[in-house]
PDB file of C-alpha atoms in Angstrom:
ATOM      1  CA  LEU A   1      22.348 -14.102  -6.256  1.00  0.00           C
ATOM      2  CA  THR A   2      22.524 -16.864  -8.940  1.00  0.00           C
ATOM      3  CA  SER A   3      25.296 -18.422  -7.229  1.00  0.00           C
ATOM      4  CA  ALA A   4      23.460 -18.015  -3.455  1.00  0.00           C
ATOM      5  CA  ALA A   5      20.468 -19.599  -4.926  1.00  0.00           C
ATOM      6  CA  ARG A   6      22.473 -22.341  -6.411  1.00  0.00           C
ATOM      7  CA  ARG A   7      23.988 -23.357  -3.376  1.00  0.00           C
ATOM      8  CA  ALA A   8      21.153 -22.798  -0.937  1.00  0.00           C
ATOM      9  CA  ALA A   9      19.667 -25.926   0.405  1.00  0.00           C
ATOM     10  CA  ARG A  10      16.152 -23.841   0.093  1.00  0.00           C
ATOM     11  CA  VAL A  11      14.886 -20.587  -0.750  1.00  0.00           C
ATOM     12  CA  ILE A  12      12.146 -18.563   0.988  1.00  0.00           C
ATOM     13  CA  THR A  13      10.381 -15.917  -0.802  1.00  0.00           C
ATOM     14  CA  VAL A  14       7.215 -13.909  -0.307  1.00  0.00           C
ATOM     15  CA  SER A  15       4.907 -14.675  -3.055  1.00  0.00           C
ATOM     16  CA  GLU A  16       4.296 -16.890  -5.868  1.00  0.00           C
ATOM     17  CA  ALA A  17       4.972 -14.029  -8.293  1.00  0.00           C
ATOM     18  CA  SER A  18       8.446 -13.448  -6.627  1.00  0.00           C
ATOM     19  CA  LYS A  19       8.815 -17.484  -6.825  1.00  0.00           C
ATOM     20  CA  ARG A  20       8.521 -17.215 -10.603  1.00  0.00           C
ATOM     21  CA  ASP A  21      11.201 -14.432 -10.973  1.00  0.00           C
ATOM     22  CA  ILE A  22      13.697 -16.545  -8.997  1.00  0.00           C
ATOM     23  CA  VAL A  23      12.744 -19.715 -11.192  1.00  0.00           C
ATOM     24  CA  GLN A  24      13.130 -17.656 -14.468  1.00  0.00           C
ATOM     25  CA  PHE A  25      16.270 -15.318 -13.644  1.00  0.00           C
ATOM     26  CA  LEU A  26      18.115 -17.074 -10.962  1.00  0.00           C
ATOM     27  CA  HIS A  27      17.581 -20.724 -12.789  1.00  0.00           C
ATOM     28  CA  THR A  28      16.583 -22.254  -9.615  1.00  0.00           C
ATOM     29  CA  PRO A  29      14.444 -25.583  -9.690  1.00  0.00           C
ATOM     30  CA  PRO A  30      10.632 -24.670  -8.681  1.00  0.00           C
ATOM     31  CA  GLY A  31      10.970 -27.266  -5.870  1.00  0.00           C
ATOM     32  CA  LYS A  32      13.661 -25.949  -4.176  1.00  0.00           C
ATOM     33  CA  VAL A  33      11.625 -22.416  -3.718  1.00  0.00           C
ATOM     34  CA  ASP A  34       9.056 -22.131  -0.782  1.00  0.00           C
ATOM     35  CA  VAL A  35       6.442 -19.387  -0.533  1.00  0.00           C
ATOM     36  CA  VAL A  36       5.707 -17.922   2.707  1.00  0.00           C
ATOM     37  CA  PRO A  37       4.153 -14.808   2.752  1.00  0.00           C
ATOM     38  CA  ASN A  38       4.560 -11.955   5.191  1.00  0.00           C
ATOM     39  CA  GLY A  39       2.577 -11.098   7.924  1.00  0.00           C
ATOM     40  CA  PHE A  40       1.718  -7.845   9.931  1.00  0.00           C
ATOM     41  CA  ASP A  41       1.818  -6.397  13.428  1.00  0.00           C
ATOM     42  CA  PRO A  42      -1.649  -6.453  14.707  1.00  0.00           C
ATOM     43  CA  SER A  43      -0.780  -3.504  17.172  1.00  0.00           C
ATOM     44  CA  LEU A  44      -0.960  -1.360  13.664  1.00  0.00           C
ATOM     45  CA  ALA A  45      -4.838  -1.649  14.087  1.00  0.00           C
ATOM     46  CA  ALA A  46      -4.673  -0.218  17.531  1.00  0.00           C
ATOM     47  CA  ALA A  47      -5.442   3.435  17.098  1.00  0.00           C
ATOM     48  CA  SER A  48      -7.495   4.879  20.267  1.00  0.00           C
ATOM     49  CA  PRO A  49     -10.367   7.783  19.240  1.00  0.00           C
ATOM     50  CA  ASP A  50      -7.878  10.254  21.175  1.00  0.00           C
ATOM     51  CA  ALA A  51      -4.923   9.106  18.960  1.00  0.00           C
ATOM     52  CA  LEU A  52      -6.803   9.936  15.953  1.00  0.00           C
ATOM     53  CA  ALA A  53      -7.875  13.175  16.934  1.00  0.00           C
ATOM     54  CA  ARG A  54      -4.669  14.404  17.983  1.00  0.00           C
ATOM     55  CA  VAL A  55      -3.190  13.563  14.760  1.00  0.00           C
ATOM     56  CA  ARG A  56      -6.006  14.932  12.439  1.00  0.00           C
ATOM     57  CA  ASP A  57      -5.389  18.103  15.102  1.00  0.00           C
ATOM     58  CA  ARG A  58      -1.345  18.254  14.786  1.00  0.00           C
ATOM     59  CA  PHE A  59      -1.726  17.644  10.756  1.00  0.00           C
ATOM     60  CA  GLN A  60      -4.859  19.677   9.986  1.00  0.00           C
ATOM     61  CA  LEU A  61      -6.561  16.749   8.566  1.00  0.00           C
ATOM     62  CA  ASP A  62     -10.114  17.386   9.159  1.00  0.00           C
ATOM     63  CA  ALA A  63     -11.278  17.027   5.478  1.00  0.00           C
ATOM     64  CA  PRO A  64     -11.485  13.352   3.805  1.00  0.00           C
ATOM     65  CA  PHE A  65      -7.992  12.359   2.885  1.00  0.00           C
ATOM     66  CA  ILE A  66      -6.384   9.656   0.579  1.00  0.00           C
ATOM     67  CA  LEU A  67      -2.826   8.170   2.309  1.00  0.00           C
ATOM     68  CA  TYR A  68       0.040   6.694   0.154  1.00  0.00           C
ATOM     69  CA  ALA A  69       2.471   5.283   2.531  1.00  0.00           C
ATOM     70  CA  GLY A  70       6.035   3.884   1.492  1.00  0.00           C
ATOM     71  CA  THR A  71       9.112   4.984  -0.569  1.00  0.00           C
ATOM     72  CA  ILE A  72       9.049   7.453  -3.090  1.00  0.00           C
ATOM     73  CA  ARG A  73      11.085   5.382  -5.878  1.00  0.00           C
ATOM     74  CA  PRO A  74       9.748   5.807  -9.254  1.00  0.00           C
ATOM     75  CA  HIS A  75       8.432   2.125  -9.369  1.00  0.00           C
ATOM     76  CA  LYS A  76       6.210   3.135  -6.666  1.00  0.00           C
ATOM     77  CA  ASN A  77       4.302   5.292  -8.852  1.00  0.00           C
ATOM     78  CA  VAL A  78       3.461   8.294  -7.009  1.00  0.00           C
ATOM     79  CA  SER A  79       3.636  10.739  -9.842  1.00  0.00           C
ATOM     80  CA  ARG A  80       0.653   8.795 -11.430  1.00  0.00           C
ATOM     81  CA  LEU A  81      -1.149   9.245  -8.016  1.00  0.00           C
ATOM     82  CA  ILE A  82      -0.961  12.604  -8.003  1.00  0.00           C
ATOM     83  CA  GLU A  83      -2.235  12.788 -11.214  1.00  0.00           C
ATOM     84  CA  ALA A  84      -4.997  10.601 -10.562  1.00  0.00           C
ATOM     85  CA  PHE A  85      -5.927  13.002  -7.521  1.00  0.00           C
ATOM     86  CA  ALA A  86      -5.635  16.026  -9.359  1.00  0.00           C
ATOM     87  CA  VAL A  87      -8.146  14.605 -12.095  1.00  0.00           C
ATOM     88  CA  VAL A  88     -10.868  13.647  -9.361  1.00  0.00           C
ATOM     89  CA  ARG A  89     -10.103  16.876  -7.002  1.00  0.00           C
ATOM     90  CA  ALA A  90     -11.216  18.480 -10.079  1.00  0.00           C
ATOM     91  CA  GLU A  91     -14.210  16.477 -10.473  1.00  0.00           C
ATOM     92  CA  LEU A  92     -15.176  16.900  -6.727  1.00  0.00           C
ATOM     93  CA  GLU A  93     -14.527  20.093  -5.932  1.00  0.00           C
ATOM     94  CA  SER A  94     -18.081  21.208  -5.713  1.00  0.00           C
ATOM     95  CA  VAL A  95     -19.545  18.157  -4.549  1.00  0.00           C
ATOM     96  CA  PRO A  96     -20.136  18.691  -0.509  1.00  0.00           C
ATOM     97  CA  GLY A  97     -17.912  17.107   1.588  1.00  0.00           C
ATOM     98  CA  PHE A  98     -15.087  16.937  -0.846  1.00  0.00           C
ATOM     99  CA  SER A  99     -13.976  20.687  -1.451  1.00  0.00           C
ATOM    100  CA  ASP A 100     -11.289  20.365   0.704  1.00  0.00           C
ATOM    101  CA  LEU A 101      -9.792  16.767  -0.445  1.00  0.00           C
ATOM    102  CA  LYS A 102      -6.201  16.010   0.648  1.00  0.00           C
ATOM    103  CA  LEU A 103      -3.840  13.603  -0.821  1.00  0.00           C
ATOM    104  CA  VAL A 104      -1.120  12.644   2.120  1.00  0.00           C
ATOM    105  CA  ILE A 105       1.904  11.141   1.109  1.00  0.00           C
ATOM    106  CA  ILE A 106       4.127   9.534   4.082  1.00  0.00           C
ATOM    107  CA  GLY A 107       7.733   8.521   2.361  1.00  0.00           C
ATOM    108  CA  ASP A 108      11.414   9.381   3.418  1.00  0.00           C
ATOM    109  CA  GLU A 109      12.941   9.993   0.098  1.00  0.00           C
ATOM    110  CA  LEU A 110      11.201  12.878  -1.328  1.00  0.00           C
ATOM    111  CA  SER A 111      14.659  15.104  -2.076  1.00  0.00           C
ATOM    112  CA  ARG A 112      15.972  12.227  -4.139  1.00  0.00           C
ATOM    113  CA  TYR A 113      13.131  12.191  -6.427  1.00  0.00           C
ATOM    114  CA  PRO A 114      12.387  15.956  -7.628  1.00  0.00           C
ATOM    115  CA  GLY A 115      10.209  14.678 -10.505  1.00  0.00           C
ATOM    116  CA  VAL A 116       7.206  13.985  -7.817  1.00  0.00           C
ATOM    117  CA  ARG A 117       7.361  17.779  -6.721  1.00  0.00           C
ATOM    118  CA  ARG A 118       6.998  18.638 -10.425  1.00  0.00           C
ATOM    119  CA  THR A 119       4.069  16.657 -10.963  1.00  0.00           C
ATOM    120  CA  VAL A 120       2.595  18.252  -8.056  1.00  0.00           C
ATOM    121  CA  ALA A 121       3.561  21.678  -9.587  1.00  0.00           C
ATOM    122  CA  VAL A 122       2.596  20.993 -12.964  1.00  0.00           C
ATOM    123  CA  THR A 123      -1.008  19.597 -11.814  1.00  0.00           C
ATOM    124  CA  ARG A 124      -1.399  22.645  -9.607  1.00  0.00           C
ATOM    125  CA  VAL A 125      -2.542  20.386  -6.238  1.00  0.00           C
ATOM    126  CA  GLY A 126       0.282  22.002  -4.327  1.00  0.00           C
ATOM    127  CA  PRO A 127      -1.931  23.217  -1.471  1.00  0.00           C
ATOM    128  CA  HIS A 128      -3.756  19.867  -1.186  1.00  0.00           C
ATOM    129  CA  VAL A 129      -1.029  17.722  -1.274  1.00  0.00           C
ATOM    130  CA  ARG A 130       0.875  16.887   2.159  1.00  0.00           C
ATOM    131  CA  PHE A 131       4.295  15.197   2.172  1.00  0.00           C
ATOM    132  CA  LEU A 132       4.898  14.509   5.663  1.00  0.00           C
ATOM    133  CA  GLY A 133       8.248  12.133   5.186  1.00  0.00           C
ATOM    134  CA  PHE A 134       9.230   9.623   7.884  1.00  0.00           C
ATOM    135  CA  VAL A 135       6.653   9.308  10.679  1.00  0.00           C
ATOM    136  CA  PRO A 136       7.243   6.778  13.737  1.00  0.00           C
ATOM    137  CA  VAL A 137       5.088   3.515  13.646  1.00  0.00           C
ATOM    138  CA  GLU A 138       2.455   4.925  16.279  1.00  0.00           C
ATOM    139  CA  THR A 139       1.548   7.841  14.107  1.00  0.00           C
ATOM    140  CA  LEU A 140       1.635   5.510  10.661  1.00  0.00           C
ATOM    141  CA  ARG A 141      -1.061   3.504  12.403  1.00  0.00           C
ATOM    142  CA  VAL A 142      -3.186   6.425  13.284  1.00  0.00           C
ATOM    143  CA  PHE A 143      -2.785   7.530   9.706  1.00  0.00           C
ATOM    144  CA  TYR A 144      -3.513   4.074   8.472  1.00  0.00           C
ATOM    145  CA  ARG A 145      -6.979   4.564  10.634  1.00  0.00           C
ATOM    146  CA  ALA A 146      -8.214   8.116   9.945  1.00  0.00           C
ATOM    147  CA  ALA A 147      -7.525   7.988   5.927  1.00  0.00           C
ATOM    148  CA  THR A 148     -10.759   7.864   4.083  1.00  0.00           C
ATOM    149  CA  ILE A 149      -8.651   5.407   1.187  1.00  0.00           C
ATOM    150  CA  PHE A 150      -5.150   3.988   1.017  1.00  0.00           C
ATOM    151  CA  ALA A 151      -3.862   4.321  -2.251  1.00  0.00           C
ATOM    152  CA  PHE A 152      -1.002   2.197  -3.551  1.00  0.00           C
ATOM    153  CA  PRO A 153      -0.448   1.952  -7.073  1.00  0.00           C
ATOM    154  CA  SER A 154       2.686   0.327  -7.598  1.00  0.00           C
ATOM    155  CA  LEU A 155       4.507  -0.924 -10.757  1.00  0.00           C
ATOM    156  CA  SER A 156       6.369  -3.533  -9.063  1.00  0.00           C
ATOM    157  CA  GLU A 157       6.175  -5.249  -5.937  1.00  0.00           C
ATOM    158  CA  GLY A 158       7.367  -8.658  -4.193  1.00  0.00           C
ATOM    159  CA  PHE A 159       4.525  -8.403  -1.750  1.00  0.00           C
ATOM    160  CA  GLY A 160       1.725  -5.901  -0.636  1.00  0.00           C
ATOM    161  CA  LEU A 161       2.624  -5.521   3.116  1.00  0.00           C
ATOM    162  CA  ALA A 162       1.403  -1.597   3.338  1.00  0.00           C
ATOM    163  CA  PRO A 163      -1.944  -2.369   1.925  1.00  0.00           C
ATOM    164  CA  LEU A 164      -2.664  -5.478   4.162  1.00  0.00           C
ATOM    165  CA  GLU A 165      -1.783  -2.913   7.163  1.00  0.00           C
ATOM    166  CA  ALA A 166      -3.999  -0.356   5.925  1.00  0.00           C
ATOM    167  CA  MET A 167      -6.832  -3.185   5.562  1.00  0.00           C
ATOM    168  CA  ALA A 168      -6.096  -4.331   9.018  1.00  0.00           C
ATOM    169  CA  CYS A 169      -7.098  -0.880   9.823  1.00  0.00           C
ATOM    170  CA  GLY A 170     -10.437  -0.948   8.277  1.00  0.00           C
ATOM    171  CA  THR A 171      -9.421   1.079   5.614  1.00  0.00           C
ATOM    172  CA  PRO A 172     -10.554   0.557   1.808  1.00  0.00           C
ATOM    173  CA  VAL A 173      -7.784   0.009  -0.344  1.00  0.00           C
ATOM    174  CA  ILE A 174      -6.640   0.767  -4.040  1.00  0.00           C
ATOM    175  CA  ALA A 175      -4.158  -1.597  -5.557  1.00  0.00           C
ATOM    176  CA  SER A 176      -2.472  -2.594  -8.895  1.00  0.00           C
ATOM    177  CA  ASP A 177      -3.336  -5.416 -10.458  1.00  0.00           C
ATOM    178  CA  LEU A 178       0.243  -6.949 -10.221  1.00  0.00           C
ATOM    179  CA  PRO A 179       0.244 -10.564  -9.429  1.00  0.00           C
ATOM    180  CA  ALA A 180       2.236 -10.107  -5.945  1.00  0.00           C
ATOM    181  CA  LEU A 181      -0.223  -7.401  -4.876  1.00  0.00           C
ATOM    182  CA  ILE A 182      -3.311  -9.418  -5.876  1.00  0.00           C
ATOM    183  CA  GLU A 183      -1.964 -12.451  -3.885  1.00  0.00           C
ATOM    184  CA  ALA A 184      -1.650 -10.040  -0.750  1.00  0.00           C
ATOM    185  CA  VAL A 185      -5.307  -8.169  -1.147  1.00  0.00           C
ATOM    186  CA  GLY A 186      -7.499 -10.871  -2.959  1.00  0.00           C
ATOM    187  CA  ASP A 187     -10.395  -9.602  -4.330  1.00  0.00           C
ATOM    188  CA  ALA A 188     -10.832  -7.393  -0.955  1.00  0.00           C
ATOM    189  CA  ALA A 189      -9.472  -4.142  -2.804  1.00  0.00           C
ATOM    190  CA  GLU A 190     -10.014  -1.953  -5.910  1.00  0.00           C
ATOM    191  CA  LEU A 191      -7.632  -3.351  -8.262  1.00  0.00           C
ATOM    192  CA  VAL A 192      -6.508  -0.657 -10.728  1.00  0.00           C
ATOM    193  CA  SER A 193      -4.246  -0.777 -13.981  1.00  0.00           C
ATOM    194  CA  PRO A 194      -1.379   1.369 -12.519  1.00  0.00           C
ATOM    195  CA  GLU A 195      -0.051   2.520 -15.709  1.00  0.00           C
ATOM    196  CA  ASN A 196      -3.405   4.248 -16.524  1.00  0.00           C
ATOM    197  CA  VAL A 197      -4.063   7.618 -14.593  1.00  0.00           C
ATOM    198  CA  PHE A 198      -7.688   7.448 -15.304  1.00  0.00           C
ATOM    199  CA  ASP A 199      -8.326   4.128 -14.078  1.00  0.00           C
ATOM    200  CA  ILE A 200      -6.354   5.021 -10.810  1.00  0.00           C
ATOM    201  CA  ALA A 201      -9.010   8.117 -10.821  1.00  0.00           C
ATOM    202  CA  ARG A 202     -11.870   5.741 -11.545  1.00  0.00           C
ATOM    203  CA  ALA A 203     -11.270   3.911  -8.514  1.00  0.00           C
ATOM    204  CA  LEU A 204     -10.423   6.815  -6.227  1.00  0.00           C
ATOM    205  CA  ARG A 205     -13.627   8.372  -7.237  1.00  0.00           C
ATOM    206  CA  ALA A 206     -15.646   5.151  -6.748  1.00  0.00           C
ATOM    207  CA  LEU A 207     -14.639   4.675  -3.311  1.00  0.00           C
ATOM    208  CA  LEU A 208     -14.871   8.360  -2.487  1.00  0.00           C
ATOM    209  CA  LEU A 209     -18.527   8.785  -3.660  1.00  0.00           C
ATOM    210  CA  ASP A 210     -19.994   5.497  -2.570  1.00  0.00           C
ATOM    211  CA  PRO A 211     -20.164   5.029   1.213  1.00  0.00           C
ATOM    212  CA  ASP A 212     -21.560   1.364   0.853  1.00  0.00           C
ATOM    213  CA  LEU A 213     -18.780   0.208  -1.208  1.00  0.00           C
ATOM    214  CA  ARG A 214     -16.190   1.970   1.008  1.00  0.00           C
ATOM    215  CA  ARG A 215     -17.916  -0.159   3.990  1.00  0.00           C
ATOM    216  CA  ARG A 216     -17.901  -3.441   1.713  1.00  0.00           C
ATOM    217  CA  ARG A 217     -14.244  -2.880   1.003  1.00  0.00           C
ATOM    218  CA  SER A 218     -13.565  -2.056   4.882  1.00  0.00           C
ATOM    219  CA  GLN A 219     -15.291  -5.489   5.792  1.00  0.00           C
ATOM    220  CA  GLU A 220     -13.725  -7.331   3.170  1.00  0.00           C
ATOM    221  CA  GLY A 221     -10.069  -5.769   3.954  1.00  0.00           C
ATOM    222  CA  LEU A 222     -10.429  -6.616   7.705  1.00  0.00           C
ATOM    223  CA  ALA A 223     -11.303 -10.220   6.610  1.00  0.00           C
ATOM    224  CA  ARG A 224      -8.276 -10.490   4.166  1.00  0.00           C
ATOM    225  CA  ALA A 225      -5.565  -9.067   6.711  1.00  0.00           C
ATOM    226  CA  ALA A 226      -6.251 -11.741   9.334  1.00  0.00           C
ATOM    227  CA  GLN A 227      -5.064 -14.277   7.101  1.00  0.00           C
ATOM    228  CA  PHE A 228      -1.614 -13.084   7.462  1.00  0.00           C
ATOM    229  CA  ARG A 229      -0.157 -13.242  10.857  1.00  0.00           C
ATOM    230  CA  TRP A 230       3.572 -13.488  11.624  1.00  0.00           C
ATOM    231  CA  ASP A 231       3.210 -16.626  13.925  1.00  0.00           C
ATOM    232  CA  SER A 232       2.003 -18.413  10.969  1.00  0.00           C
ATOM    233  CA  THR A 233       4.787 -17.248   9.022  1.00  0.00           C
ATOM    234  CA  ALA A 234       7.308 -18.264  11.750  1.00  0.00           C
ATOM    235  CA  ARG A 235       5.678 -21.893  11.702  1.00  0.00           C
ATOM    236  CA  SER A 236       6.242 -22.048   8.363  1.00  0.00           C
ATOM    237  CA  VAL A 237       9.556 -20.905   7.947  1.00  0.00           C
ATOM    238  CA  LEU A 238      10.453 -23.036  11.259  1.00  0.00           C
ATOM    239  CA  GLU A 239       9.018 -26.103   9.325  1.00  0.00           C
ATOM    240  CA  ILE A 240      11.541 -25.470   6.366  1.00  0.00           C
ATOM    241  CA  TYR A 241      14.462 -25.378   8.505  1.00  0.00           C
ATOM    242  CA  ARG A 242      13.330 -28.746  10.070  1.00  0.00           C
ATOM    243  CA  GLU A 243      13.015 -30.414   6.760  1.00  0.00           C
ATOM    244  CA  ILE A 244      16.590 -29.422   5.896  1.00  0.00           C
ATOM    245  CA  LYS A 245      18.324 -30.328   9.207  1.00  0.00           C
TER     246      LYS A 245
END
């Protein structure tokens, strides 16, 4: 990578946080590195009421649920999310509307990380955590819309595309207070310290119990996501290409 960065006329990356890493670890001059954020597919937000009803019926999701979507690799911090869910579920079990609260985890690498399953067993929330593996985009966008909260407490990211996709669907988001994720979600998400299970639980609890906060985060998230479009990304990249011709 260092050799490739040295030979390149310009280096394009997705966030200022990633740029800092490139400058520091690949010894690349800052003026040579351009930040062009990702966009998202607007069709993700187009889930019909009928599609929502079908997914809820197929996966038996009548109660409120918290959604995580992404890989299950250790840096994604899924085990701490499960621990935080266990804390909140125990606290809200007798609260009307939350007795059957679920955590839905979409990701296709679970078999490679048995520690995640062990966390479910240790916290005794097995009946309330659903591992769905890979789902097609058409189904994923329905889950984004149907979820009560989208939680993304990652320990390391270069950008925050999944939280932005959830925001574009009007779903309130919890995200780690990492620089790269803050660049994506701005002040439209509930930010948490990803290494602190009880801080993640605090944010889950706050959004679940406060419908006004959920509505506010939903509206703020929609406005924030609207700033990230692939056509804008493409124009920025094209301009860089033109500059180096």
